[in-house]
């Protein structure tokens, strides 16, 4: 018989993080990581860092990082929230901003963590199917809801929408809070950050993991009205006052300040993406128009699952989702030109089988 | 009139983190930080770290860190949980292990975050007063409860209890889960980690922030049965799969493996603490017997609040709590011998005023 203390354990379905590989010889195009290193300015911060400082707690407000982000986006420090990766930031936003008995609204094809957080925090939700072209219809979000969360660009579809789309969302949702998740925006999307000055109920979240090549450092942030940010700060300070470590504060700051390197890196990824997209299309693939650092592709007469497994054998790792509506698509992160040439060579090999 | 969307904001009292100072000229004895730098082996990890690795996500299981902790404490890797500071670890433990309608039990004088987490997660709680000597009476914890959390040594009292005390707690609490918070144990306390093999419902939490001089890096851990740890992992992976960054995994590992430096540092703090305790007593202070890296002191005929403010003027920062029962005590973190000599000089100056 089970002991009585086990009744106090949380009933929860374990969420298993995606597959990881330590093999340095693989071409790793499965986690939307950046193929280029972080800013040399950020690297220099680490190399010259005085480790004696680590014996002190970090600044609980991560002020030097917030100041750099605020200046970069032309907002106030009081409009910036920072956290331990954008998952931490969005999880805190859900707890702080989605407190309603009505379901929150998001697309059926989107970031897989939204339903996980809803389950963890007991937030009801409702999915709205994207259309046959995988576009999000803003009219769906006229329905009464307890909040809205939409990635723009969306993942795994890679499709970005313009500010007219977000303006419509805000028009339809004057009574709830809208989160726009901009994890991928720097690769050709349009940021809604300027709209946070117009709409006090709009929160934009972002990350250092993709465009700033710092997935391993864990840094995310959000920008919104002081009203939204202050409630997020209250939740964060009631959970863990020191989520962002001292080195991450300084490296993140250096990364933000090095705009030249940032823009050059993003442009390289975009150029490679556009080249790979054209080549895939010339091979007969349907590739959605991407505003991200990955592409989402299919081929009518082929099994994408089979191609995914073939590529894995060849040590080229891409992502396949065994999910309704997209179970014959693959998601391919954009690597260096050299990596993508290997990818394309193996795809051609697969087609010629 | 308030807009309707504001109704979806979480109602929460902002928790304000403790005062911090950037002034490098102060003697900082107010946050229980370690006066000595982190292990040179951990510093070397940072200096030789290949920043290109930061473009990848960390290992979601922090395996290399868990392996080092498991080996050090002679437990299995499946018995180890790691997180972004021990606040993150304990917050996850509360969510994972305290799911009961009955109140959880802890002392009235203890870590100030326990009621904050209870409020955030909606966990009922009941306080049991420590006795007039600030000792925790294990008999109090015979009362039916939804869980028990006790720091050993306790803070801010500095008093450590032996394994007989923890064995009694376990005997009285066979139907609930007991968390022993060992943030300060390395400075002369007795660890309950060996008891986690005997009691499947016992969790021990610990931190790299005090004895390992890495408060700025954010690393905490817990040791317990696979049953407890697996539920904590499920909660953690439903919140943020990558709480511990790649550098922290490697620096934490190096710190754990450098046992010689660790023991020498702890011994220096203990020796200084015992010297300061003796001198304070010779000045007429009552100083509790400390098993931590701080002392808790009072003097009957003096206002500790006034002394705290006097020392602050003199740039010696200690901690004063305006709380019932301890509002004429001060908490003094143990610094270097040089820092403590300055502290003692200023205390003598105050007494001679």
XYZ file of C-alpha atoms in Angstrom:
706
model
C 0.000 0.000 0.000
C 1.139 3.534 -0.749
C 2.290 5.482 2.256
C 0.073 8.399 3.290
C 2.712 11.091 2.676
C 2.592 10.313 -1.042
C -0.862 11.933 -1.128
C 0.858 15.301 -0.698
C 2.836 14.903 -3.913
C 1.707 17.067 -6.774
C -0.185 15.113 -9.433
C 1.605 16.153 -12.571
C 2.460 14.630 -15.921
C 6.224 14.869 -16.352
C 7.086 17.149 -19.247
C 10.127 15.728 -21.016
C 12.501 18.328 -22.517
C 13.418 17.855 -26.185
C 16.188 15.501 -27.236
C 19.733 16.773 -26.766
C 22.963 15.405 -28.153
C 26.554 15.778 -26.973
C 27.926 14.537 -30.270
C 30.109 17.323 -31.642
C 30.099 15.763 -35.118
C 26.423 16.259 -35.801
C 24.951 19.106 -37.819
C 22.573 20.412 -35.148
C 19.556 22.075 -36.779
C 16.934 20.964 -34.265
C 16.787 23.584 -31.489
C 16.721 26.948 -33.326
C 20.092 27.824 -31.848
C 22.280 30.437 -33.512
C 25.219 29.099 -35.548
C 27.393 32.102 -34.685
C 29.061 32.795 -31.337
C 27.846 35.507 -28.948
C 29.099 39.077 -29.332
C 32.870 39.385 -28.781
C 32.018 42.183 -26.347
C 30.049 39.717 -24.230
C 32.894 37.199 -24.432
C 35.303 39.908 -23.265
C 33.080 40.534 -20.220
C 33.483 36.906 -19.197
C 37.219 36.847 -19.801
C 37.825 39.962 -17.689
C 35.201 39.174 -15.028
C 36.397 39.386 -11.417
C 35.131 36.110 -9.930
C 35.476 37.504 -6.433
C 32.236 39.378 -7.207
C 30.411 36.047 -7.332
C 30.560 35.761 -3.548
C 27.958 38.575 -3.420
C 24.306 38.211 -4.378
C 23.456 39.747 -7.758
C 21.659 43.049 -7.958
C 18.069 41.888 -7.377
C 16.737 44.353 -9.934
C 19.392 43.473 -12.569
C 19.559 47.242 -13.057
C 22.526 47.429 -15.415
C 20.893 44.929 -17.767
C 17.496 46.632 -17.602
C 19.102 49.997 -18.318
C 20.753 48.678 -21.497
C 17.513 47.054 -22.700
C 15.479 50.183 -21.898
C 17.871 52.395 -23.833
C 17.977 50.026 -26.798
C 14.181 49.855 -27.096
C 13.616 53.481 -26.130
C 11.444 52.697 -23.108
C 11.830 53.365 -19.393
C 13.627 51.019 -16.986
C 10.258 50.576 -15.263
C 8.949 49.070 -18.528
C 11.513 46.244 -18.552
C 11.367 42.839 -16.855
C 14.259 40.360 -17.049
C 14.356 36.659 -16.197
C 16.162 33.358 -16.414
C 15.346 32.715 -20.089
C 12.118 33.711 -21.803
C 10.432 30.579 -20.423
C 10.906 32.036 -16.951
C 9.624 35.414 -18.184
C 6.511 33.982 -19.861
C 5.777 31.649 -16.926
C 5.815 34.669 -14.605
C 3.681 36.654 -17.066
C 1.074 33.843 -17.085
C 0.952 33.879 -13.269
C 0.856 37.675 -13.078
C -1.468 38.572 -15.964
C -3.797 35.626 -16.659
C -6.029 35.544 -13.585
C -9.508 35.008 -14.942
C -12.095 32.240 -15.004
C -12.378 32.746 -18.743
C -10.028 30.730 -20.961
C -6.944 32.356 -22.394
C -6.730 32.217 -26.168
C -3.910 31.057 -28.430
C -3.489 29.274 -31.781
C -3.649 25.487 -32.136
C -0.215 25.440 -33.745
C 2.142 27.360 -31.506
C 4.737 27.147 -28.750
C 4.242 23.822 -26.972
C 4.795 25.260 -23.497
C 1.600 27.355 -23.325
C -0.664 24.403 -22.409
C 2.012 23.128 -19.988
C 1.983 26.421 -18.047
C -1.822 26.514 -18.146
C -1.877 23.064 -16.599
C 0.747 23.935 -13.973
C -0.992 27.155 -12.901
C -4.588 26.001 -13.399
C -5.349 28.501 -16.164
C -8.213 27.531 -18.520
C -7.440 27.876 -22.221
C -8.972 27.607 -25.685
C -7.183 27.004 -28.977
C -8.090 28.732 -32.208
C -7.023 26.828 -35.338
C -4.733 28.648 -37.740
C -6.076 28.610 -41.313
C -5.031 26.232 -44.091
C -2.057 28.475 -44.873
C -1.118 28.354 -41.171
C -2.038 32.019 -40.764
C -3.578 33.278 -37.535
C -6.952 34.956 -38.049
C -7.212 37.968 -35.723
C -11.020 37.820 -35.923
C -10.892 34.602 -33.834
C -9.625 36.660 -30.933
C -12.780 38.788 -30.754
C -14.292 36.073 -28.590
C -14.356 36.869 -24.878
C -11.251 35.515 -23.181
C -9.095 35.717 -20.057
C -6.054 36.824 -22.030
C -4.293 36.231 -25.344
C -0.811 34.880 -26.062
C 0.538 34.735 -29.593
C 4.092 34.314 -30.846
C 4.924 36.716 -33.645
C 6.539 35.319 -35.717
C 4.750 32.092 -34.815
C 6.532 28.783 -34.249
C 6.853 26.218 -35.671
C 5.167 27.808 -38.697
C 7.801 30.598 -39.037
C 5.148 33.054 -40.258
C 5.364 36.664 -39.090
C 2.481 39.139 -39.028
C 2.636 42.937 -39.240
C 1.648 45.603 -36.757
C -1.811 45.873 -38.373
C -2.410 42.336 -37.078
C -1.373 43.273 -33.537
C -3.391 46.503 -33.677
C -6.468 44.427 -34.539
C -5.769 42.090 -31.607
C -5.564 45.082 -29.293
C -8.772 46.561 -30.690
C -10.622 43.293 -30.044
C -9.090 42.727 -26.601
C -9.508 45.928 -24.657
C -10.696 43.959 -21.623
C -7.886 41.433 -21.402
C -4.118 41.331 -21.521
C -2.300 40.390 -24.721
C 1.170 38.817 -24.727
C 3.130 38.888 -27.980
C 6.000 36.394 -27.742
C 8.809 37.746 -29.934
C 11.401 34.994 -29.484
C 12.126 35.038 -33.234
C 11.379 38.627 -34.218
C 14.968 39.690 -34.935
C 15.167 37.534 -38.069
C 12.865 39.686 -40.154
C 9.736 40.056 -38.056
C 8.156 43.331 -36.953
C 8.369 44.132 -33.249
C 5.342 45.336 -31.309
C 7.497 47.010 -28.656
C 6.527 50.539 -29.881
C 2.851 49.595 -29.387
C 3.441 48.999 -25.651
C 3.401 52.786 -25.262
C -0.046 52.938 -26.829
C -1.605 49.886 -25.133
C -1.141 49.502 -21.403
C -2.474 45.914 -21.641
C 0.156 44.725 -24.142
C 3.235 42.773 -23.070
C 6.039 41.844 -25.460
C 8.445 39.044 -24.472
C 11.842 38.318 -25.985
C 14.975 36.240 -25.505
C 18.767 36.308 -25.753
C 18.717 32.627 -26.801
C 18.179 32.996 -30.549
C 19.366 36.234 -32.144
C 21.968 36.909 -29.429
C 23.495 33.395 -29.345
C 23.188 33.120 -25.555
C 20.842 30.139 -25.060
C 23.374 28.659 -22.632
C 23.381 31.763 -20.422
C 19.607 31.876 -19.779
C 18.333 35.393 -20.366
C 14.922 36.612 -21.397
C 13.021 39.864 -21.019
C 9.655 41.533 -21.398
C 8.597 45.070 -22.216
C 5.272 46.588 -21.244
C 3.493 49.240 -19.229
C 4.681 49.908 -15.706
C 1.354 48.487 -14.505
C 2.034 45.071 -16.068
C 5.743 45.003 -15.225
C 5.181 45.898 -11.567
C 2.832 42.929 -11.061
C 5.355 40.631 -12.769
C 8.060 41.979 -10.457
C 5.860 41.307 -7.440
C 5.348 37.676 -8.540
C 9.057 37.247 -9.313
C 10.154 38.722 -5.999
C 7.737 36.395 -4.206
C 9.336 33.406 -5.930
C 13.063 34.054 -6.286
C 14.527 37.544 -5.956
C 17.745 36.693 -7.781
C 16.895 34.876 -10.985
C 19.517 36.545 -13.177
C 23.113 35.969 -12.135
C 25.809 38.642 -11.969
C 27.709 37.462 -15.030
C 24.519 37.177 -17.113
C 23.602 40.754 -16.184
C 26.938 42.017 -17.496
C 27.178 39.751 -20.559
C 23.592 40.529 -21.526
C 24.326 44.235 -21.225
C 27.425 43.922 -23.426
C 25.431 41.972 -26.003
C 22.711 44.623 -26.187
C 25.270 47.406 -26.519
C 27.016 45.639 -29.447
C 24.366 46.431 -32.039
C 26.717 46.161 -35.006
C 27.615 42.519 -34.333
C 23.980 41.716 -33.554
C 22.680 43.131 -36.828
C 25.454 41.504 -38.872
C 24.765 38.079 -37.318
C 21.019 38.309 -37.894
C 21.619 39.353 -41.511
C 23.880 36.356 -42.101
C 21.218 33.987 -40.775
C 18.539 35.669 -42.902
C 20.690 35.460 -46.066
C 21.382 31.764 -45.478
C 17.708 31.118 -44.744
C 16.618 32.771 -47.985
C 19.187 30.816 -49.991
C 18.158 27.496 -48.403
C 14.479 28.320 -48.888
C 15.039 28.926 -52.624
C 17.027 25.715 -52.997
C 14.477 23.638 -51.122
C 11.724 25.066 -53.313
C 13.720 24.222 -56.422
C 13.865 20.644 -55.113
C 10.079 20.608 -55.014
C 9.525 21.347 -51.305
C 6.825 23.647 -50.059
C 8.565 26.052 -47.660
C 6.548 28.614 -45.731
C 7.742 32.240 -45.899
C 9.891 32.493 -42.793
C 10.520 35.521 -40.583
C 12.563 33.401 -38.162
C 15.858 31.513 -37.903
C 14.215 28.291 -39.073
C 12.118 27.085 -41.971
C 9.028 24.909 -41.937
C 8.798 22.615 -44.938
C 6.959 19.691 -46.507
C 6.833 17.752 -49.770
C 3.540 16.261 -50.856
C 4.831 12.981 -52.209
C 7.300 12.304 -49.402
C 7.180 11.206 -45.760
C 8.799 13.958 -43.733
C 9.085 11.587 -40.787
C 11.063 9.230 -42.946
C 13.283 12.047 -44.227
C 13.832 13.259 -40.655
C 15.009 9.780 -39.656
C 17.178 9.424 -42.753
C 18.895 12.738 -41.988
C 19.421 11.694 -38.376
C 21.263 8.603 -39.600
C 23.436 10.957 -41.645
C 24.086 13.000 -38.476
C 21.955 15.943 -39.595
C 19.466 16.657 -36.789
C 16.284 18.538 -37.691
C 12.916 18.565 -35.890
C 9.827 16.526 -36.626
C 6.545 16.950 -34.708
C 4.143 14.057 -34.570
C 1.215 16.464 -34.250
C -2.142 16.877 -35.947
C -2.062 19.031 -39.097
C 1.757 19.223 -39.236
C 2.719 15.564 -39.144
C 4.147 15.791 -42.632
C 6.285 18.875 -41.974
C 9.801 19.341 -40.674
C 11.346 22.313 -38.905
C 14.914 23.106 -39.911
C 16.989 25.602 -37.911
C 19.289 27.790 -39.997
C 22.964 26.963 -39.425
C 26.079 28.289 -41.120
C 26.279 28.141 -44.906
C 28.587 25.136 -44.574
C 26.115 23.308 -42.322
C 23.216 24.077 -44.642
C 25.188 22.806 -47.640
C 25.657 19.490 -45.811
C 21.941 19.496 -45.019
C 21.024 20.182 -48.669
C 23.423 17.501 -49.899
C 21.826 14.908 -47.616
C 18.327 16.015 -48.643
C 19.302 15.540 -52.286
C 20.701 12.135 -51.362
C 17.382 11.260 -49.780
C 15.418 12.396 -52.832
C 17.631 10.282 -55.095
C 17.249 7.146 -52.990
C -12.536 54.148 -13.577
C -10.177 51.210 -13.787
C -10.125 49.439 -17.128
C -11.563 45.917 -17.174
C -8.307 44.206 -18.134
C -6.805 45.211 -14.780
C -9.118 42.644 -13.146
C -6.920 39.918 -14.634
C -3.847 41.145 -12.771
C -2.724 38.975 -9.903
C -3.557 40.483 -6.513
C -0.249 40.269 -4.741
C 1.639 42.240 -2.130
C 5.002 43.175 -3.614
C 7.808 41.485 -1.710
C 10.732 43.881 -1.536
C 14.186 42.238 -1.586
C 16.606 43.269 1.176
C 18.670 46.416 0.912
C 21.737 46.229 -1.331
C 24.660 48.611 -1.585
C 27.112 49.219 -4.398
C 29.500 51.066 -2.102
C 32.795 49.171 -2.192
C 34.022 50.926 0.951
C 31.497 49.425 3.301
C 32.115 46.436 5.544
C 29.254 44.282 4.292
C 28.069 41.932 7.049
C 24.349 42.008 6.230
C 23.655 39.234 3.681
C 25.491 36.174 5.047
C 27.804 36.220 2.058
C 31.194 34.519 2.214
C 34.199 36.837 2.659
C 36.458 34.551 0.613
C 36.403 34.124 -3.164
C 35.044 30.991 -4.871
C 37.329 27.999 -5.432
C 40.256 28.791 -7.771
C 39.190 25.665 -9.686
C 35.805 27.258 -10.370
C 37.486 30.519 -11.378
C 39.706 28.579 -13.785
C 36.577 27.079 -15.397
C 35.322 30.570 -16.194
C 38.669 31.791 -17.484
C 39.057 28.830 -19.871
C 35.385 28.584 -20.839
C 34.657 28.452 -24.571
C 31.916 31.070 -24.987
C 30.904 29.575 -28.310
C 29.192 26.884 -26.202
C 26.761 29.516 -24.947
C 24.956 29.527 -28.278
C 23.587 26.073 -27.362
C 20.939 25.414 -24.711
C 22.360 23.962 -21.485
C 21.968 20.298 -20.687
C 18.398 20.295 -19.348
C 19.277 17.760 -16.665
C 22.482 19.592 -15.597
C 23.984 16.095 -15.559
C 27.615 17.008 -14.966
C 26.691 19.075 -11.927
C 24.327 16.428 -10.557
C 27.004 13.755 -10.975
C 29.512 15.761 -8.920
C 26.954 16.434 -6.159
C 25.835 12.784 -6.126
C 29.386 11.540 -5.787
C 30.217 14.075 -3.070
C 27.203 13.126 -0.950
C 27.349 9.428 -1.797
C 23.855 9.297 -3.298
C 22.556 8.475 -6.774
C 22.183 11.042 -9.560
C 18.426 10.336 -9.380
C 18.500 11.644 -5.779
C 19.775 15.086 -6.780
C 17.811 18.151 -7.917
C 19.531 21.394 -8.958
C 18.095 24.861 -9.443
C 18.692 28.565 -9.882
C 19.630 29.231 -6.236
C 18.122 27.455 -3.250
C 15.121 29.819 -3.378
C 14.257 28.296 -6.751
C 14.812 24.795 -5.325
C 12.651 25.366 -2.230
C 9.923 27.135 -4.245
C 9.715 24.084 -6.512
C 9.756 21.766 -3.490
C 6.806 23.661 -1.987
C 4.844 23.283 -5.244
C 5.794 19.635 -5.664
C 5.577 18.313 -2.088
C 3.125 20.483 -0.122
C -0.237 19.650 -1.695
C -2.591 19.241 1.224
C -5.514 21.097 2.756
C -3.764 20.826 6.107
C -1.363 23.627 7.044
C 2.344 23.116 6.663
C 4.337 23.613 9.852
C 7.395 25.735 10.545
C 8.851 27.822 13.387
C 7.764 31.408 14.069
C 11.357 32.618 13.795
C 12.769 31.305 10.544
C 13.490 32.060 6.905
C 11.233 34.929 5.870
C 10.416 33.445 2.460
C 8.338 30.485 3.716
C 5.146 32.554 4.240
C 5.791 34.370 0.934
C 5.797 31.089 -1.001
C 2.747 29.856 0.937
C 0.923 32.992 -0.111
C 2.053 32.745 -3.745
C 1.063 29.069 -4.080
C -1.982 29.157 -1.798
C -0.523 26.756 0.781
C -2.022 27.020 4.306
C 0.530 27.214 7.112
C 0.881 27.286 10.883
C 3.773 28.659 12.934
C 5.113 26.989 16.058
C 6.951 29.379 18.399
C 10.547 28.528 19.226
C 11.176 28.444 22.980
C 12.683 31.242 25.078
C 16.170 30.067 24.138
C 15.104 30.153 20.469
C 15.238 26.356 20.275
C 12.759 24.441 18.116
C 10.748 21.886 20.090
C 10.306 18.760 17.947
C 7.230 17.787 19.989
C 5.364 20.713 18.357
C 5.603 18.901 15.051
C 3.563 15.925 16.248
C 0.439 17.865 15.327
C -1.184 16.795 12.084
C 0.143 18.881 9.185
C 0.451 19.080 5.403
C 4.244 19.096 5.561
C 7.124 20.455 7.623
C 9.934 22.827 6.661
C 12.721 23.655 9.084
C 16.123 25.211 8.479
C 18.882 23.404 10.316
C 20.797 25.377 11.440
C 17.937 27.842 11.786
C 18.130 31.472 10.679
C 18.325 34.118 11.960
C 18.899 32.353 15.298
C 22.062 30.509 14.072
C 21.207 27.480 16.235
C 21.881 24.009 14.834
C 20.221 20.804 15.983
C 21.577 17.255 15.812
C 20.364 14.212 13.919
C 18.387 13.064 16.986
C 16.206 16.138 16.436
C 15.613 15.278 12.780
C 14.985 11.607 13.620
C 12.265 12.741 16.033
C 10.701 14.937 13.336
C 10.644 11.962 10.981
C 9.133 9.713 13.646
C 6.324 12.222 14.234
C 5.735 12.933 10.542
C 5.410 9.612 8.793
C 2.360 10.883 6.896
C 3.803 14.119 5.544
C 6.924 15.343 3.817
C 9.701 17.033 5.778
C 12.083 19.568 4.219
C 15.304 20.345 6.081
C 16.796 23.548 4.676
C 20.582 23.270 5.110
C 21.658 26.629 3.676
C 24.097 27.101 6.581
C 25.027 23.540 7.524
C 28.635 23.660 6.296
C 29.700 26.017 9.084
C 29.464 23.451 11.866
C 25.974 22.004 11.548
C 25.124 18.331 11.096
C 23.737 17.341 7.703
C 20.663 15.133 7.394
C 21.625 13.968 3.902
C 22.484 10.428 5.161
C 18.944 10.183 6.596
C 17.435 10.633 3.115
C 18.335 6.979 2.480
C 16.326 5.939 5.509
C 13.318 8.242 5.040
C 11.751 8.446 1.599
C 9.709 11.476 2.748
C 12.727 13.598 3.741
C 14.148 16.284 1.451
C 17.339 18.201 2.246
C 17.994 21.495 0.439
C 21.310 23.317 0.144
C 23.026 26.188 -1.624
C 26.271 27.277 -3.264
C 25.642 30.834 -2.046
C 27.148 30.641 1.451
C 29.864 28.041 1.995
C 30.877 27.954 -1.687
C 31.038 31.742 -2.233
C 28.850 31.608 -5.352
C 25.787 33.700 -4.396
C 26.244 35.666 -7.619
C 26.110 32.548 -9.794
C 22.719 31.261 -8.508
C 23.017 27.591 -7.663
C 21.075 25.499 -5.203
C 20.310 21.807 -4.871
C 18.234 19.245 -3.035
C 18.822 15.630 -2.076
C 16.069 13.117 -1.415
C 14.415 9.915 -2.517
C 13.874 9.333 -6.218
C 10.140 9.611 -5.515
C 10.436 13.175 -4.226
C 13.050 14.278 -6.748
C 11.066 12.971 -9.734
C 8.019 15.060 -8.799
C 10.230 18.137 -8.354
C 11.734 17.472 -11.803
C 8.237 17.225 -13.286
C 7.284 20.605 -11.800
C 10.573 22.185 -12.892
C 10.283 20.840 -16.432
C 6.735 22.188 -16.628
C 7.989 25.645 -15.681
C 11.418 26.177 -17.238
C 13.501 23.260 -18.515
C 16.772 25.171 -18.418
C 17.104 26.898 -15.070
C 20.829 26.270 -14.586
C 23.094 27.809 -17.194
C 26.020 26.053 -18.871
C 28.719 27.988 -17.041
C 27.034 27.473 -13.644
C 26.888 23.715 -14.298
C 30.641 23.625 -14.883
C 31.659 26.095 -12.155
C 29.424 24.346 -9.634
C 30.987 21.029 -10.555
C 34.510 22.416 -10.127
C 33.551 23.891 -6.752
C 32.189 20.570 -5.484
C 35.290 18.703 -6.667
C 37.618 21.137 -4.827
C 36.952 19.821 -1.341
C 40.242 21.002 0.110
C 39.564 24.673 -0.620
C 35.960 24.305 0.528
C 36.919 22.836 3.907
C 39.706 25.363 4.463
C 37.355 28.296 3.716
C 34.635 27.015 6.029
C 37.210 26.480 8.787
C 38.461 30.052 8.448
C 34.913 31.404 8.775
C 34.276 29.179 11.790
C 37.499 30.269 13.512
C 36.697 33.946 12.959
C 33.129 33.419 14.150
C 34.289 31.776 17.365
C 36.799 34.554 18.026
C 34.199 37.289 17.418
C 31.651 35.445 19.567
C 34.121 35.334 22.474
C 34.991 39.017 22.107
C 31.362 40.073 21.869
C 30.601 38.084 25.008
C 33.508 39.731 26.801
C 31.919 43.067 25.886
C 28.741 41.965 27.647
C 26.711 40.816 24.644
C 24.556 37.734 24.691
C 25.537 35.760 21.574
C 23.692 32.552 20.668
C 25.846 29.484 19.946
C 26.156 29.630 16.172
C 26.517 26.754 13.711
C 26.366 29.187 10.779
C 28.376 31.940 9.097
C 26.643 34.611 11.156
C 25.977 35.380 14.796
C 22.778 36.528 16.453
C 23.372 38.890 19.350
C 21.754 41.238 21.838
C 22.659 43.316 24.893
C 20.037 43.852 27.560
C 20.781 47.461 28.360
C 21.252 48.616 24.779
C 19.051 49.337 21.769
C 20.205 47.019 18.986
C 18.300 49.112 16.482
C 20.276 52.130 17.571
C 23.567 50.207 17.376
C 22.633 48.933 13.909
C 22.077 52.510 12.750
C 25.264 53.758 14.391
C 27.293 51.040 12.632
C 25.651 51.897 9.330
C 26.851 55.480 9.725
C 30.321 54.046 10.257
C 29.915 52.035 7.018
C 29.591 48.701 8.812
C 26.380 47.061 7.536
C 24.770 44.401 9.718
C 21.140 43.226 9.795
C 18.345 44.313 12.113
C 14.838 42.779 12.005
C 11.939 44.799 13.299
C 10.083 41.620 14.251
C 8.287 40.363 17.335
C 10.545 38.590 19.862
C 13.796 39.547 18.098
C 13.448 43.318 17.836
C 16.389 43.811 20.163
C 18.741 41.459 18.289
C 21.146 41.951 15.413
C 22.427 39.438 12.884
C 26.083 39.820 11.956
C 27.558 37.899 9.004
C 31.110 36.676 9.510
C 33.603 38.510 7.292
C 37.382 38.302 7.154
C 39.365 38.801 10.352
C 40.194 42.316 9.173
C 36.525 43.148 8.573
C 35.510 41.745 11.949
C 38.223 43.781 13.682
C 36.714 46.914 12.137
C 33.282 45.746 13.259
C 34.505 45.116 16.821
C 36.289 48.475 16.927
C 33.091 50.283 15.929
C 31.039 48.283 18.442
C 33.495 49.310 21.165
C 33.171 52.892 19.948
C 29.408 52.626 20.255
C 29.632 51.209 23.792
C 31.924 54.039 24.835
C 29.638 56.745 23.435
